Amino acid sequence: MSPDEKVTPLRPKRPCPECGKPSAREHYPFCSARCKDIDLNRWLKGAYVIPGRDDEEQEDEGSKQGPAPKDEE
């Protein structure tokens, strides 16, 4: 019996999100460092985008314009 068989896994076995092979403990949830790096590269390139809410975009536009000018008396 190997040491891995004696240990109860903390996480369920899942397929690698990149290639579908079984995930490896040291690279979870990926199967290898290669698949992990591919995913990281996609994040760094901006291929994955988390959309913002519409109200946040409106607030950002308002702050870029600055305060309204005051009337001079």
PDB file of C-alpha atoms in Angstrom, residues 25-63:
ATOM      1  CA  ARG A  25      -2.236  16.957  -5.700  1.00  0.00           C
ATOM      2  CA  GLU A  26       0.757  19.309  -6.083  1.00  0.00           C
ATOM      3  CA  HIS A  27      -0.860  21.262  -8.962  1.00  0.00           C
ATOM      4  CA  TYR A  28      -4.530  21.089  -7.914  1.00  0.00           C
ATOM      5  CA  PRO A  29      -6.903  21.615  -9.708  1.00  0.00           C
ATOM      6  CA  PHE A  30      -4.552  21.106 -12.654  1.00  0.00           C
ATOM      7  CA  CYS A  31      -2.745  17.920 -13.710  1.00  0.00           C
ATOM      8  CA  SER A  32       0.672  19.521 -14.247  1.00  0.00           C
ATOM      9  CA  ALA A  33       2.693  22.719 -14.009  1.00  0.00           C
ATOM     10  CA  ARG A  34       2.233  23.140 -17.779  1.00  0.00           C
ATOM     11  CA  CYS A  35      -1.584  23.312 -17.543  1.00  0.00           C
ATOM     12  CA  LYS A  36      -1.310  25.592 -14.512  1.00  0.00           C
ATOM     13  CA  ASP A  37       0.961  27.961 -16.469  1.00  0.00           C
ATOM     14  CA  ILE A  38      -1.379  27.950 -19.481  1.00  0.00           C
ATOM     15  CA  ASP A  39      -4.234  29.076 -17.252  1.00  0.00           C
ATOM     16  CA  LEU A  40      -2.086  31.762 -15.585  1.00  0.00           C
ATOM     17  CA  ASN A  41      -1.039  33.059 -18.994  1.00  0.00           C
ATOM     18  CA  ARG A  42      -4.688  33.421 -20.015  1.00  0.00           C
ATOM     19  CA  TRP A  43      -5.385  35.482 -16.876  1.00  0.00           C
ATOM     20  CA  LEU A  44      -2.360  37.701 -17.477  1.00  0.00           C
ATOM     21  CA  LYS A  45      -3.286  38.301 -21.134  1.00  0.00           C
ATOM     22  CA  GLY A  46      -6.809  39.315 -20.119  1.00  0.00           C
ATOM     23  CA  ALA A  47      -8.549  36.407 -21.843  1.00  0.00           C
ATOM     24  CA  TYR A  48     -10.588  35.881 -18.674  1.00  0.00           C
ATOM     25  CA  VAL A  49     -12.600  38.927 -17.642  1.00  0.00           C
ATOM     26  CA  ILE A  50     -14.788  39.344 -14.604  1.00  0.00           C
ATOM     27  CA  PRO A  51     -17.513  41.767 -15.674  1.00  0.00           C
ATOM     28  CA  GLY A  52     -18.227  44.749 -13.442  1.00  0.00           C
ATOM     29  CA  ARG A  53     -21.647  46.063 -12.500  1.00  0.00           C
ATOM     30  CA  ASP A  54     -23.213  48.884 -14.519  1.00  0.00           C
ATOM     31  CA  ASP A  55     -23.511  51.198 -11.501  1.00  0.00           C
ATOM     32  CA  GLU A  56     -19.745  50.940 -10.856  1.00  0.00           C
ATOM     33  CA  GLU A  57     -19.032  52.060 -14.433  1.00  0.00           C
ATOM     34  CA  GLN A  58     -21.302  55.087 -14.030  1.00  0.00           C
ATOM     35  CA  GLU A  59     -19.581  56.085 -10.779  1.00  0.00           C
ATOM     36  CA  ASP A  60     -16.169  55.821 -12.472  1.00  0.00           C
ATOM     37  CA  GLU A  61     -17.294  58.105 -15.314  1.00  0.00           C
ATOM     38  CA  GLY A  62     -18.557  60.702 -12.836  1.00  0.00           C
ATOM     39  CA  SER A  63     -15.263  60.779 -10.947  1.00  0.00           C
TER      40      SER A  63
END
